Amino acid sequence: MPILCCCCLSSSPEEREPLPVNTRQPCRNIGVFSKEGTLMLKLVNVRAIDTHFSDIAKTFNKQHNDHSAMMRAAQKLKEVSGCAPTASLTACIETMQQEHGKQTKGACTVQVHVEGYSFFLLVKDKKVPDKLKQAQQQVGELSRSTKRVLARKTRLQEMIRSLLQSQAQLEERIKTANPEYLDQVRLEGNLRENIEKISLAKELSEQYDEAARSILREMAQLAGLNPEGAP
């Protein structure tokens, strides 16, 4: 799966205009996405359309970063619990419950609590071991990043849907704004290329959303709630 990390609009020198870019990861137009994971979109020389492209790329970038943070937190939770990288979150929590239960004479003092779209690891013990403190931190980060992934999906999908449904109108606006035939050919090519990349970004966004919802369902089940009622 391609990894997308920041937004950028690429152009030839005559097409460039000031647009925000993540300077920590230089943009290079390599295939659909850059080697660094940058979503590359070309300018079409119509400011309103270019701004829309830029907004989509920035929103996707934020969701991608949130998804990456979510996956890192899940992986660190597995490391803290001593589980394999392929283990489920359920296995991680149950392992810690069993280990801590042995230390507290079988009492179940490690529990997952879910409140709306938030969840946290509750340790009912006066002195929380360092291992469980680390687990609580990772569950907290997992909860925050999961919520952010879900929150960005709706806005991003609406922006993309609006753009994909108006492709014919976009082509006409580009022709009107750029009367020279060669400019029209080049910029319409840029538009088609952008549409292809955004369609892929849409699919990835949906995958990120489903991954976040899967985590919520798993946490709901661990908390003893009906997973069917989870988002």
Coordinates of C-alpha atoms in Angstrom, one line a residue:
M1 CA 0.0 0.0 0.0
P2 CA 1.5 3.4 -0.9
I3 CA 2.1 5.6 2.2
L4 CA 1.2 9.3 1.9
C5 CA 2.8 11.7 4.2
C6 CA 2.3 15.3 3.0
C7 CA 0.6 17.4 0.4
C8 CA 2.2 19.2 -2.5
L9 CA 1.2 20.6 -5.8
S10 CA 3.9 20.2 -8.5
S11 CA 4.3 22.3 -11.5
S12 CA 6.6 23.5 -14.2
P13 CA 8.2 27.0 -13.4
E14 CA 5.4 28.9 -15.2
E15 CA 2.7 27.1 -13.3
R16 CA 4.0 27.6 -9.8
E17 CA 2.1 29.7 -7.3
P18 CA 2.6 29.9 -3.5
L19 CA 0.9 27.0 -1.7
P20 CA 1.7 25.5 1.7
V21 CA 4.1 22.5 1.7
N22 CA 5.6 20.3 4.4
T23 CA 9.2 21.5 4.1
R24 CA 10.5 18.6 6.3
Q25 CA 9.7 16.1 3.5
P26 CA 10.7 17.4 0.0
C27 CA 8.2 16.8 -2.7
R28 CA 9.3 14.7 -5.7
N29 CA 7.0 13.6 -8.4
I30 CA 7.6 9.9 -8.5
G31 CA 4.7 8.0 -10.0
V32 CA 1.4 8.6 -8.2
F33 CA 3.0 9.3 -4.9
S34 CA 6.6 10.3 -4.0
K35 CA 9.1 8.0 -2.5
E36 CA 8.7 9.9 0.8
G37 CA 5.0 9.2 0.6
T38 CA 4.0 12.7 -0.6
L39 CA 0.7 13.1 -2.4
M40 CA 1.6 14.9 -5.6
L41 CA -1.0 17.1 -7.3
K42 CA -0.3 19.3 -10.4
L43 CA -1.5 22.8 -10.8
V44 CA -4.3 23.4 -13.4
N45 CA -3.9 27.2 -13.4
V46 CA -7.3 28.0 -12.0
R47 CA -6.8 29.2 -8.4
A48 CA -10.1 28.0 -7.0
I49 CA -9.6 24.5 -8.4
D50 CA -5.9 24.4 -7.2
T51 CA -7.0 25.5 -3.8
H52 CA -9.6 22.7 -3.7
F53 CA -6.8 20.2 -4.7
S54 CA -4.6 21.6 -2.0
D55 CA -7.3 21.3 0.7
I56 CA -7.9 17.7 -0.2
A57 CA -4.2 16.8 -0.1
K58 CA -3.7 18.5 3.3
T59 CA -6.7 16.8 4.8
F60 CA -5.7 13.5 3.5
N61 CA -2.2 14.1 4.8
K62 CA -3.5 14.7 8.3
Q63 CA -5.6 11.6 8.2
H64 CA -2.6 9.6 7.0
N65 CA -0.5 10.9 9.8
D66 CA -3.2 10.1 12.3
H67 CA -3.4 6.6 10.9
S68 CA 0.4 6.2 11.2
A69 CA 0.2 7.4 14.8
M70 CA -2.6 4.9 15.5
M71 CA -0.6 2.0 14.0
R72 CA 2.5 3.0 16.0
A73 CA 0.6 3.1 19.2
A74 CA -0.9 -0.3 18.5
Q75 CA 2.6 -1.7 17.8
K76 CA 4.1 -0.2 20.9
L77 CA 1.3 -1.6 23.0
K78 CA 2.2 -5.1 21.7
E79 CA 5.8 -4.5 22.6
V80 CA 4.9 -3.4 26.1
S81 CA 2.7 -6.4 26.6
G82 CA 5.4 -8.7 25.3
C83 CA 3.1 -9.9 22.5
A84 CA 4.2 -10.7 18.9
P85 CA 3.8 -7.9 16.3
T86 CA 1.0 -10.0 14.7
A87 CA -0.9 -10.4 17.9
S88 CA -4.4 -8.8 18.3
L89 CA -5.0 -5.9 20.7
T90 CA -7.3 -8.2 22.6
A91 CA -4.4 -10.7 23.1
C92 CA -2.3 -7.8 24.4
I93 CA -4.8 -6.6 27.0
E94 CA -5.7 -10.1 28.1
T95 CA -2.0 -10.9 28.6
M96 CA -1.5 -7.9 30.8
Q97 CA -4.7 -8.8 32.7
Q98 CA -3.4 -12.3 33.4
E99 CA 0.1 -11.1 34.4
H100 CA -1.1 -8.4 36.7
G101 CA -3.9 -10.7 38.0
K102 CA -1.2 -13.2 39.2
Q103 CA 0.6 -10.4 41.1
T104 CA -2.7 -9.3 42.8
K105 CA -3.8 -12.8 43.7
G106 CA -6.2 -13.2 40.7
A107 CA -8.1 -9.9 41.1
C108 CA -8.9 -8.4 37.7
T109 CA -7.5 -4.9 38.1
V110 CA -6.8 -4.1 34.5
Q111 CA -9.8 -3.1 32.5
V112 CA -10.7 -1.3 29.3
H113 CA -13.3 1.5 29.6
V114 CA -15.1 3.0 26.6
E115 CA -16.9 6.4 26.6
G116 CA -18.3 7.3 23.2
Y117 CA -15.4 7.3 20.8
S118 CA -12.8 7.4 23.6
F119 CA -11.3 4.4 25.4
F120 CA -8.7 4.0 28.1
L121 CA -6.9 1.4 30.2
L122 CA -8.0 1.5 33.9
V123 CA -5.7 0.0 36.5
K124 CA -7.3 -0.5 39.9
D125 CA -4.2 -0.6 42.0
K126 CA -2.7 2.0 44.3
K127 CA 0.8 1.4 42.8
V128 CA 0.7 1.0 39.0
P129 CA 3.7 -0.9 37.6
D130 CA 5.8 0.9 35.0
K131 CA 4.8 -1.6 32.4
L132 CA 1.1 -0.8 32.9
K133 CA 1.8 2.9 32.9
Q134 CA 3.4 2.5 29.5
A135 CA 0.5 0.5 28.3
Q136 CA -1.9 3.2 29.6
Q137 CA 0.0 5.8 27.6
Q138 CA -0.1 3.8 24.4
V139 CA -3.8 3.1 24.8
G140 CA -4.4 6.8 25.3
E141 CA -2.5 7.6 22.1
L142 CA -4.4 4.9 20.3
S143 CA -7.7 6.4 21.4
R144 CA -6.8 9.9 20.4
S145 CA -5.4 9.0 17.0
T146 CA -8.3 6.7 16.3
K147 CA -10.8 9.5 16.9
R148 CA -8.8 11.8 14.6
V149 CA -8.8 9.3 11.8
L150 CA -12.6 9.0 12.0
A151 CA -13.2 12.7 12.4
R152 CA -11.3 13.6 9.2
K153 CA -12.9 10.9 7.0
T154 CA -16.3 12.5 6.6
R155 CA -14.9 15.9 5.5
L156 CA -12.3 14.4 3.2
Q157 CA -14.9 12.1 1.5
E158 CA -17.2 15.0 0.9
M159 CA -14.5 17.2 -0.7
I160 CA -13.4 14.3 -2.9
R161 CA -17.0 13.4 -3.9
S162 CA -17.8 17.0 -4.9
L163 CA -14.7 17.1 -7.0
L164 CA -15.2 13.8 -8.8
Q165 CA -18.8 14.6 -9.6
S166 CA -17.9 17.9 -11.3
Q167 CA -15.0 16.8 -13.5
A168 CA -16.7 17.9 -16.7
Q169 CA -17.3 21.4 -15.3
L170 CA -13.7 21.6 -14.1
E171 CA -12.5 20.9 -17.6
E172 CA -14.6 23.7 -19.0
R173 CA -13.3 26.1 -16.4
I174 CA -9.8 25.2 -17.3
K175 CA -10.4 25.8 -21.0
T176 CA -12.1 29.1 -20.4
A177 CA -9.2 30.3 -18.1
N178 CA -6.5 29.1 -20.5
P179 CA -7.5 29.9 -24.1
E180 CA -4.2 28.7 -25.7
Y181 CA -4.7 25.2 -27.1
L182 CA -1.3 23.8 -25.9
D183 CA -2.0 25.1 -22.4
Q184 CA -5.4 23.5 -22.4
V185 CA -4.0 20.1 -23.4
R186 CA -1.3 20.2 -20.7
L187 CA -3.6 21.4 -18.0
E188 CA -6.4 19.0 -18.8
G189 CA -3.7 16.3 -18.6
N190 CA -2.8 17.6 -15.1
L191 CA -6.5 17.5 -14.1
R192 CA -6.9 13.9 -15.2
E193 CA -3.7 12.9 -13.4
N194 CA -4.9 14.6 -10.2
I195 CA -8.3 12.9 -10.4
E196 CA -6.6 9.5 -10.6
K197 CA -4.4 10.2 -7.6
I198 CA -7.3 11.6 -5.6
S199 CA -9.4 8.5 -6.4
L200 CA -6.6 6.3 -4.9
A201 CA -6.4 8.6 -1.9
K202 CA -10.2 8.1 -1.4
E203 CA -9.7 4.4 -1.3
L204 CA -6.9 4.7 1.2
S205 CA -8.9 7.0 3.4
E206 CA -11.7 4.4 3.5
Q207 CA -9.2 1.8 4.6
Y208 CA -7.9 4.0 7.3
D209 CA -11.4 4.6 8.5
E210 CA -12.2 0.9 8.6
A211 CA -9.0 0.2 10.6
A212 CA -10.0 2.8 13.2
R213 CA -13.5 1.4 13.4
S214 CA -12.1 -2.1 13.9
I215 CA -10.0 -0.9 16.8
L216 CA -13.1 0.7 18.4
R217 CA -15.1 -2.5 18.0
E218 CA -12.3 -4.5 19.6
M219 CA -12.0 -2.1 22.5
A220 CA -15.8 -2.2 23.0
Q221 CA -15.7 -5.9 23.2
L222 CA -12.9 -5.8 25.7
A223 CA -14.9 -3.4 27.8
G224 CA -17.8 -5.8 27.8
L225 CA -20.0 -3.8 25.5
N226 CA -21.9 -5.0 22.5
P227 CA -19.4 -4.6 19.5
E228 CA -22.3 -4.4 17.1
G229 CA -23.2 -1.1 18.8
A230 CA -19.7 0.3 18.3
P231 CA -19.1 2.7 15.3

